Short mmCIF file of C-alpha atoms in Angstrom, two decimals:
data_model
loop_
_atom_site.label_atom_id
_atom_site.label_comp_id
_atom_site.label_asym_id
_atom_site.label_seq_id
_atom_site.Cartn_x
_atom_site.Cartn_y
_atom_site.Cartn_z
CA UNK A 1 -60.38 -67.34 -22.77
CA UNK A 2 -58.13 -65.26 -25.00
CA UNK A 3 -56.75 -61.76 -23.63
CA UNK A 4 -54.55 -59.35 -25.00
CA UNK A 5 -52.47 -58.25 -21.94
CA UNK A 6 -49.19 -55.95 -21.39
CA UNK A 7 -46.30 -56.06 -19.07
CA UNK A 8 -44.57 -52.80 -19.97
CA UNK A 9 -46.07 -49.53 -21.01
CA UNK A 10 -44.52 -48.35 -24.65
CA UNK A 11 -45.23 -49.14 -28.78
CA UNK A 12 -47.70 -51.38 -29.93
CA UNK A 13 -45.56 -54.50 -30.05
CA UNK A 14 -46.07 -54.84 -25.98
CA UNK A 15 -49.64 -55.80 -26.63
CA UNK A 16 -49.71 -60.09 -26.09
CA UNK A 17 -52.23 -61.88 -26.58
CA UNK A 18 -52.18 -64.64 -23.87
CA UNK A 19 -54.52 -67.27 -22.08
CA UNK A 20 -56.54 -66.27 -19.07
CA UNK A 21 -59.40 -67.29 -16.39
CA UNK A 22 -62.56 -66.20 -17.56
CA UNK A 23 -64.24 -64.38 -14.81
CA UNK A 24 -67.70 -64.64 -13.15
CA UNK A 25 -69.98 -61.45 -12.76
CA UNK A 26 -70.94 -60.44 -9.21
CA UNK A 27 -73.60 -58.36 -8.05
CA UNK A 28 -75.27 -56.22 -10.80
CA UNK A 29 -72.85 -57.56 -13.63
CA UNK A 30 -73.36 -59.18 -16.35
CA UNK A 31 -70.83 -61.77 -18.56
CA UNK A 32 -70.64 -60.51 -22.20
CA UNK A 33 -69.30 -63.05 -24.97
CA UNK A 34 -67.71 -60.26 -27.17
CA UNK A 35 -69.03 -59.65 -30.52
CA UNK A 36 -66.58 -56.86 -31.83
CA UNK A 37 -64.86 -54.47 -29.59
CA UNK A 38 -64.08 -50.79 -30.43
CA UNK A 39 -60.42 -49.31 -30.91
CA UNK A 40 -60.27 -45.95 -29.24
CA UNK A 41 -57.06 -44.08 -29.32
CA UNK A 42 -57.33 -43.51 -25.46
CA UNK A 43 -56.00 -47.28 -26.02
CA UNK A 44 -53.26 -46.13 -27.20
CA UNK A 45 -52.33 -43.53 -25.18
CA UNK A 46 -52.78 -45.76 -22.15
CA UNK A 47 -50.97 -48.58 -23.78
CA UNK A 48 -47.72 -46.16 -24.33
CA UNK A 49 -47.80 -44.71 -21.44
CA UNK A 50 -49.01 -41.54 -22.20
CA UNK A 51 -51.70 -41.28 -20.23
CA UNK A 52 -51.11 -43.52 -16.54
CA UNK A 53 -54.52 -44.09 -16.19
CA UNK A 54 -54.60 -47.80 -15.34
CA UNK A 55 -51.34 -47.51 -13.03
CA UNK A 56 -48.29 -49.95 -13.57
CA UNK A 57 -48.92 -53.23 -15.91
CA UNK A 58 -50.07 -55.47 -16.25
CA UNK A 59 -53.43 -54.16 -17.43
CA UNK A 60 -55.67 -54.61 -20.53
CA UNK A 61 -56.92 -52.10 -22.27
CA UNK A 62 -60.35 -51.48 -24.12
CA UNK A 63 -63.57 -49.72 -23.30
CA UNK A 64 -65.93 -50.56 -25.74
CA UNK A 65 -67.87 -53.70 -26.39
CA UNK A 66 -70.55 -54.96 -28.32
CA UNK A 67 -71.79 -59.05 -27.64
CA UNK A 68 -74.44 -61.05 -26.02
CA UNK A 69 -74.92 -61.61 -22.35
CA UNK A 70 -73.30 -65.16 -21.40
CA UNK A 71 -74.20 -65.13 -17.93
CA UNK A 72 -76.10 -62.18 -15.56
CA UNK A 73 -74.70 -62.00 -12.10
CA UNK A 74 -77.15 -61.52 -8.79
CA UNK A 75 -79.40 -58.96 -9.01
CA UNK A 76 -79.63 -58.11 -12.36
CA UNK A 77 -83.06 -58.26 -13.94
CA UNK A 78 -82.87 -56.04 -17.37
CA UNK A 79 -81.01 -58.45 -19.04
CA UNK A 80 -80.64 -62.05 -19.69
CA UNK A 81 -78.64 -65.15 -21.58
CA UNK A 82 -78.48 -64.06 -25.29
CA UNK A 83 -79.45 -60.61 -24.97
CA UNK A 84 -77.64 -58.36 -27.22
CA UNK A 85 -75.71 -55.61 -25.74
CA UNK A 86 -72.95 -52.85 -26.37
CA UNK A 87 -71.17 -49.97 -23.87
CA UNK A 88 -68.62 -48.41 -22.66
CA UNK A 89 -67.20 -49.80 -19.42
CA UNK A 90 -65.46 -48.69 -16.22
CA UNK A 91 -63.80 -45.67 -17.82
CA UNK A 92 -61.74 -43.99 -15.95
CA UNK A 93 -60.76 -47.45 -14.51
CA UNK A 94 -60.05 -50.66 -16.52
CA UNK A 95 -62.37 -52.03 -19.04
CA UNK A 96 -60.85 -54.96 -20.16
CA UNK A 97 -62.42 -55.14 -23.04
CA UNK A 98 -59.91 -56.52 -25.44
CA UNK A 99 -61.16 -60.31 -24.68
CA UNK A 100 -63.21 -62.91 -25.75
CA UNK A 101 -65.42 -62.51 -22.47
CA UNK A 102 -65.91 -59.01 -20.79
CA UNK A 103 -67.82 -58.33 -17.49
CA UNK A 104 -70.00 -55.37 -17.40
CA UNK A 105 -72.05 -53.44 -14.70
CA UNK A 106 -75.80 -52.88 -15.77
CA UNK A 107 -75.35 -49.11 -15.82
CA UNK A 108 -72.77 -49.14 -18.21
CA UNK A 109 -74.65 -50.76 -21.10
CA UNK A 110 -77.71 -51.01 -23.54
CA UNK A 111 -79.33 -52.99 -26.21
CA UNK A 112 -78.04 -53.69 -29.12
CA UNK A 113 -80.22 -51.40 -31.90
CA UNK A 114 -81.08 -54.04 -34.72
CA UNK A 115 -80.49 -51.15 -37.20
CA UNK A 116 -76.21 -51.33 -36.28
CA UNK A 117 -74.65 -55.11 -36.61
CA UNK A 118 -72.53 -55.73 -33.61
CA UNK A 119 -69.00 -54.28 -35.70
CA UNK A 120 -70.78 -50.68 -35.70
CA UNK A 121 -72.52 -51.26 -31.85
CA UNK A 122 -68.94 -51.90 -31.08
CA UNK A 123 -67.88 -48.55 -32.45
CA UNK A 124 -70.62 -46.07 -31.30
CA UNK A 125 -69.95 -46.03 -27.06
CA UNK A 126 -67.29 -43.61 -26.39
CA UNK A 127 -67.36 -42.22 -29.67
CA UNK A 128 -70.86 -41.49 -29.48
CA UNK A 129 -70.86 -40.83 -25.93
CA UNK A 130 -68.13 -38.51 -26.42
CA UNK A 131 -69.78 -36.18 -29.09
CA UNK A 132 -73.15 -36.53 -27.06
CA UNK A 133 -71.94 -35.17 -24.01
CA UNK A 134 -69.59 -32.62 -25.77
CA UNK A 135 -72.42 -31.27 -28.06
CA UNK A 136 -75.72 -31.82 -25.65
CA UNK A 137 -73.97 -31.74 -22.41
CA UNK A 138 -71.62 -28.89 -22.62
CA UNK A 139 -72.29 -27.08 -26.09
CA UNK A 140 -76.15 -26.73 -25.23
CA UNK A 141 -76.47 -27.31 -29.44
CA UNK A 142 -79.70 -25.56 -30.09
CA UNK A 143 -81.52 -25.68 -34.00
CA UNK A 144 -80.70 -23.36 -36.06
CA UNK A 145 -76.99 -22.98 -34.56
CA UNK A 146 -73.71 -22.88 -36.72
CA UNK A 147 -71.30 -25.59 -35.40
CA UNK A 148 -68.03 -26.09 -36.76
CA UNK A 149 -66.58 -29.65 -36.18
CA UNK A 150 -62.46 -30.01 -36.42
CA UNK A 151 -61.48 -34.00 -37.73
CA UNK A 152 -65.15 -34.62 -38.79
CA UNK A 153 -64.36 -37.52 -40.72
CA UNK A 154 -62.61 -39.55 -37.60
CA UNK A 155 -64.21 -41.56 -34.92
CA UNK A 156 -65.78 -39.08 -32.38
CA UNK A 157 -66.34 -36.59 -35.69
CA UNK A 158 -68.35 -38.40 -38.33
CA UNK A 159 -70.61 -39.21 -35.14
CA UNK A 160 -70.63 -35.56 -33.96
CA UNK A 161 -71.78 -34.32 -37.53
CA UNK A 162 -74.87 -36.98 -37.24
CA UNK A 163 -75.66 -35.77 -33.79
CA UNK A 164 -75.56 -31.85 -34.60
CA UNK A 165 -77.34 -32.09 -37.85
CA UNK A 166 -80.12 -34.17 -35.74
CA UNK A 167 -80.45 -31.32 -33.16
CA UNK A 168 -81.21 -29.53 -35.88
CA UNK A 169 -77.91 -27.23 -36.21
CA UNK A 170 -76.03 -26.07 -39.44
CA UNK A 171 -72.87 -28.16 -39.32
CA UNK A 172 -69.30 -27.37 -40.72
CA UNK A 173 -67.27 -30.11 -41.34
CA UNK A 174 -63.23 -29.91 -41.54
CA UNK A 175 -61.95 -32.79 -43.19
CA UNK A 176 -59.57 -34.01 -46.51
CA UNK A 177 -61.42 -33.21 -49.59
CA UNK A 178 -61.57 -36.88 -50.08
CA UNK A 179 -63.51 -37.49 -47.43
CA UNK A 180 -66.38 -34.67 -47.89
CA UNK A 181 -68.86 -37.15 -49.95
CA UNK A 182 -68.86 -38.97 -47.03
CA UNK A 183 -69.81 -36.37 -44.69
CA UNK A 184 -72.12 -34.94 -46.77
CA UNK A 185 -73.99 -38.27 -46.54
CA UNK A 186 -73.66 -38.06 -43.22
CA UNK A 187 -76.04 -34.50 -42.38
CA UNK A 188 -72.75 -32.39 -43.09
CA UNK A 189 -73.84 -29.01 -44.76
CA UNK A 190 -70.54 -27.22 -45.35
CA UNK A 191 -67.61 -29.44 -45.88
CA UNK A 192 -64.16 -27.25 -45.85
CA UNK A 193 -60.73 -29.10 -47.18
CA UNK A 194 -58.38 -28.31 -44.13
CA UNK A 195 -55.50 -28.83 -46.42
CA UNK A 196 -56.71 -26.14 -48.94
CA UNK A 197 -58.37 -23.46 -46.96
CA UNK A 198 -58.45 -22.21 -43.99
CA UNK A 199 -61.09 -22.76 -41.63
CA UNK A 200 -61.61 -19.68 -39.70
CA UNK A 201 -63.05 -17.90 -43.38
CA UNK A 202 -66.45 -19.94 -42.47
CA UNK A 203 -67.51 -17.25 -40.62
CA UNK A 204 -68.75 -16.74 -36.98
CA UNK A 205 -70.09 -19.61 -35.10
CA UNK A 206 -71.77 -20.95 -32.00
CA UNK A 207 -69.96 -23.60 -31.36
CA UNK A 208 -66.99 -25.38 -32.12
CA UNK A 209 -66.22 -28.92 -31.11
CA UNK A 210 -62.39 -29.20 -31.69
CA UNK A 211 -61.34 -33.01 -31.85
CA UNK A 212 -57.26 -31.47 -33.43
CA UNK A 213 -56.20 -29.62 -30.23
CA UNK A 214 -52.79 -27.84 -30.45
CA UNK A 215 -52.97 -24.64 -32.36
CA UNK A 216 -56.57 -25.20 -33.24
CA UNK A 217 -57.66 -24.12 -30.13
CA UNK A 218 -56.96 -20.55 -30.12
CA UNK A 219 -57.79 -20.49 -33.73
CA UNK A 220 -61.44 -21.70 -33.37
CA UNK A 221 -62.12 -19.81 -30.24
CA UNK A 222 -61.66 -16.05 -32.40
CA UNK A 223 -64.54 -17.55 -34.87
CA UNK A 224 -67.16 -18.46 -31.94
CA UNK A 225 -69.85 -15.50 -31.73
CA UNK A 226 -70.15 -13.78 -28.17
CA UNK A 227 -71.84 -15.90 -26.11
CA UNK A 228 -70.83 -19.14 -27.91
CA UNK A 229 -68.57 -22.09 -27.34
CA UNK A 230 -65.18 -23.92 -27.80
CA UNK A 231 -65.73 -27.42 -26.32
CA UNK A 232 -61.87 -29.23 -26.79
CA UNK A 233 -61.68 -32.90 -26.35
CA UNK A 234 -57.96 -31.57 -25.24
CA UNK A 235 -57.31 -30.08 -22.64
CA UNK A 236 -53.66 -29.06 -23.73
CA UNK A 237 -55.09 -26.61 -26.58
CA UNK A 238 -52.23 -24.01 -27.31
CA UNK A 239 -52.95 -20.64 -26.38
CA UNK A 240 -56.60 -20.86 -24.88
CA UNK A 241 -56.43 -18.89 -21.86
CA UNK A 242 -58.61 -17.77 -19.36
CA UNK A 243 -57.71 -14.39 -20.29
CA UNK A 244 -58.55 -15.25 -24.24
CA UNK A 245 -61.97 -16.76 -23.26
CA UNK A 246 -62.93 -13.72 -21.27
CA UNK A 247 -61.82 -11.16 -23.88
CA UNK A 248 -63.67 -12.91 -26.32
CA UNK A 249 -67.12 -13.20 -24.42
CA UNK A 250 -67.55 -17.02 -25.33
CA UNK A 251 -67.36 -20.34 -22.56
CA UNK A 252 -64.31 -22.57 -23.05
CA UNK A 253 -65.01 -26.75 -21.74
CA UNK A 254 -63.14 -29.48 -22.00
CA UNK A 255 -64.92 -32.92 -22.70
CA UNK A 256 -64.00 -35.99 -20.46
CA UNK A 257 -66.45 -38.63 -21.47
CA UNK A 258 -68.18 -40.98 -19.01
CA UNK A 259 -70.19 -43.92 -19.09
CA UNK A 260 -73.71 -43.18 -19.53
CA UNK A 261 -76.34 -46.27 -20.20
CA UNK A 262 -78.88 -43.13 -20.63
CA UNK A 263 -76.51 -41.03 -22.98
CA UNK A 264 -75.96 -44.56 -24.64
CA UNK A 265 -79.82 -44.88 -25.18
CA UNK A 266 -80.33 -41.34 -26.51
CA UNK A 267 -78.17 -42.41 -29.53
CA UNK A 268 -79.37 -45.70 -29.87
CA UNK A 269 -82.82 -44.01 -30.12
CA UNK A 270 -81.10 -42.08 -32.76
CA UNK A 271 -80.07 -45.58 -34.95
CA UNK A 272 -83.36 -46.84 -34.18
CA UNK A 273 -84.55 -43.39 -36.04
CA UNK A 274 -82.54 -43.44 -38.55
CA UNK A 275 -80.52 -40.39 -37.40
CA UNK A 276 -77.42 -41.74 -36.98
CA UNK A 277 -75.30 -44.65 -38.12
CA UNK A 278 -71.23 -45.83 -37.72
CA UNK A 279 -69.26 -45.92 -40.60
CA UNK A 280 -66.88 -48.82 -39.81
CA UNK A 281 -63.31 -48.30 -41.88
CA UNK A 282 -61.56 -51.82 -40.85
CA UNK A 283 -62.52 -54.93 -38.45
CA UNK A 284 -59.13 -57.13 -38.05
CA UNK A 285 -59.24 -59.94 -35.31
CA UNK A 286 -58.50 -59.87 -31.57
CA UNK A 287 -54.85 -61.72 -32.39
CA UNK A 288 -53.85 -58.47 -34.62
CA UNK A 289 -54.48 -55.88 -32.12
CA UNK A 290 -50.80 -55.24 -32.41
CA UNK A 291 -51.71 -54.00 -35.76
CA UNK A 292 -54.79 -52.34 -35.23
CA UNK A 293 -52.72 -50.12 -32.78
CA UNK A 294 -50.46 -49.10 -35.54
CA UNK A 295 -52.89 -48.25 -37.83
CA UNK A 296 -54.87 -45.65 -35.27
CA UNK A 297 -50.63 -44.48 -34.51
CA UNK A 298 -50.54 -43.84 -38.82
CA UNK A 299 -54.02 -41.47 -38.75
CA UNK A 300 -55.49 -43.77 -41.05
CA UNK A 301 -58.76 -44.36 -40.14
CA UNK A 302 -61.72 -43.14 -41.52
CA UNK A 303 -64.45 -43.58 -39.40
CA UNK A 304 -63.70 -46.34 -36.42
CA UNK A 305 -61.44 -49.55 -36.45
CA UNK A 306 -63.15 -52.50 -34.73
CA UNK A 307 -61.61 -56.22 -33.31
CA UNK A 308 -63.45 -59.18 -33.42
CA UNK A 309 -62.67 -62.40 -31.84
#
């Protein structure tokens, strides 16, 4: 099979895609022939270096997938040859997931909804799981709530809106004006232009998920209510200290998504609903993921970036 590999941490160029073994599932595993798989930019950060998460190359990175089951390994029973499936593997170890074949553990994935083709399935696991644990699992997003969601038009964001607006909160939406059509397809009720006006006039909140980090932080804590909160997917936010949090009466937590086949289900119940649905920007194949790394590095991606083989 076909795997894109690295031997040295740094820029996209040390991505290779090279011939390799495919591998046989063990105990609870299952074979996946890939379908699409999703570009996170925790790829890239591993990839560079950034983040050492995978130890010293060679590695391969990628988390999601979306296929069919090839093979299942002893002891599975909830799947079978030709099942459709999708997930987000192994994280924090390696998911290998840039390949034609991936091997998955049972808990880590779910059936494909028909309502999302296998390019969006591909695109929903850590993004989804990611606003579904930040919003459910540490916001506590109750109806009726005013949430403010920083970068609502990226990956994690343009899910997040979905997710709040289906929990029945009042969702503010930063984003390029460009952008806001889309959102407001999407559930959002209160799209604000970044560029042209500043956020914090929206008013007191109950919870904002910031997806910007750096100066943002500090910023969007003074605009959650007493008793509210800032949940950052990063944990470096400038200027949110203990001593901020406290003097403002709100909670501060920091998302660090996990797999979850019963998070995954939740929004796949969603699709099936018609609550929720992945707004894929670009799918380029496996052999360009050299590419597909530089366009995450440029920002330009609306929505999620996908490889197929």
């Amino acid at each position: 099979m076909r795997v894109v590999t690295q031997h040295a941490v740094g820029d996209p160029a040390v991505l290779e895609l090279v011939e390799a073994a495919c591998p046989e599932p063990g105990y609870g595993q299952v074979l996946i022939r890939t379908g699409a798989v999703g570009v996170n930019p925790v790829d890239a950060h591993v990839r560079s270096g950034a983040l050492p998460m995978l130890g010293e190359p060679p590695f391969t990175v990628g988390w999601d997938i979306a296929g069919t089951v090839e093979t299942a390994g002893p002891g599975v029973s909830a799947f079978v040859a030709g099942d459709e499936v999708m997930g987000m593997l192994a994280l924090p170890g390696a998911g290998n997931t840039y390949a034609d074949y991936v091997l998955a553990s049972v808990n880590e994935i779910v059936s494909k909804p028909a309502g999302l083709t296998v390019e969006q399935a591909a695109g929903l696991p850590m993004a989804g799981l990611t606003a579904w644990q930040s919003l459910v699992g540490l916001a506590h997003l109750q109806p009726g709530q005013r949430v403010l969601v920083h970068r609502a038009a990226g990956g994690v964001g343009h899910l997040a809106v979905q997710i709040a607006k289906a929990l029945g909160a009042h969702v503010i939406a930063t984003a390029s004006a460009g952008k806001h059509d889309l959102l407001r397809r999407l559930g959002a009720d209160e799209p604000v232009d970044y560029r042209t006006r500043d956020f914090t006039e929206v008013g007191n909140v109950d919870a904002v998920f910031d997806l910007v980090g750096g100066e943002y932080g500090a910023r969007s804590a003074r605009i959650v209510a007493p008793g509210g909160v800032l949940v950052s997917a990063y944990p470096q936010d400038t200027g949110v200290t203990p001593e901020l949090i406290t003097e403002l009466g709100i909670r501060h937590a920091v998302t660090f998504v996990y797999p979850s086949a019963p998070d995954l289900a939740r929004l796949t119940a969603l699709v099936q609903a018609g609550r929720l649905t992945v707004h894929v920007d670009q799918v380029l194949p496996l052999a360009e993921a050299v590419k597909a790394h530089e366009i995450v590095a440029a920002g330009a991606v609306t929505g999620k970036l996908v490889l197929v083989p």
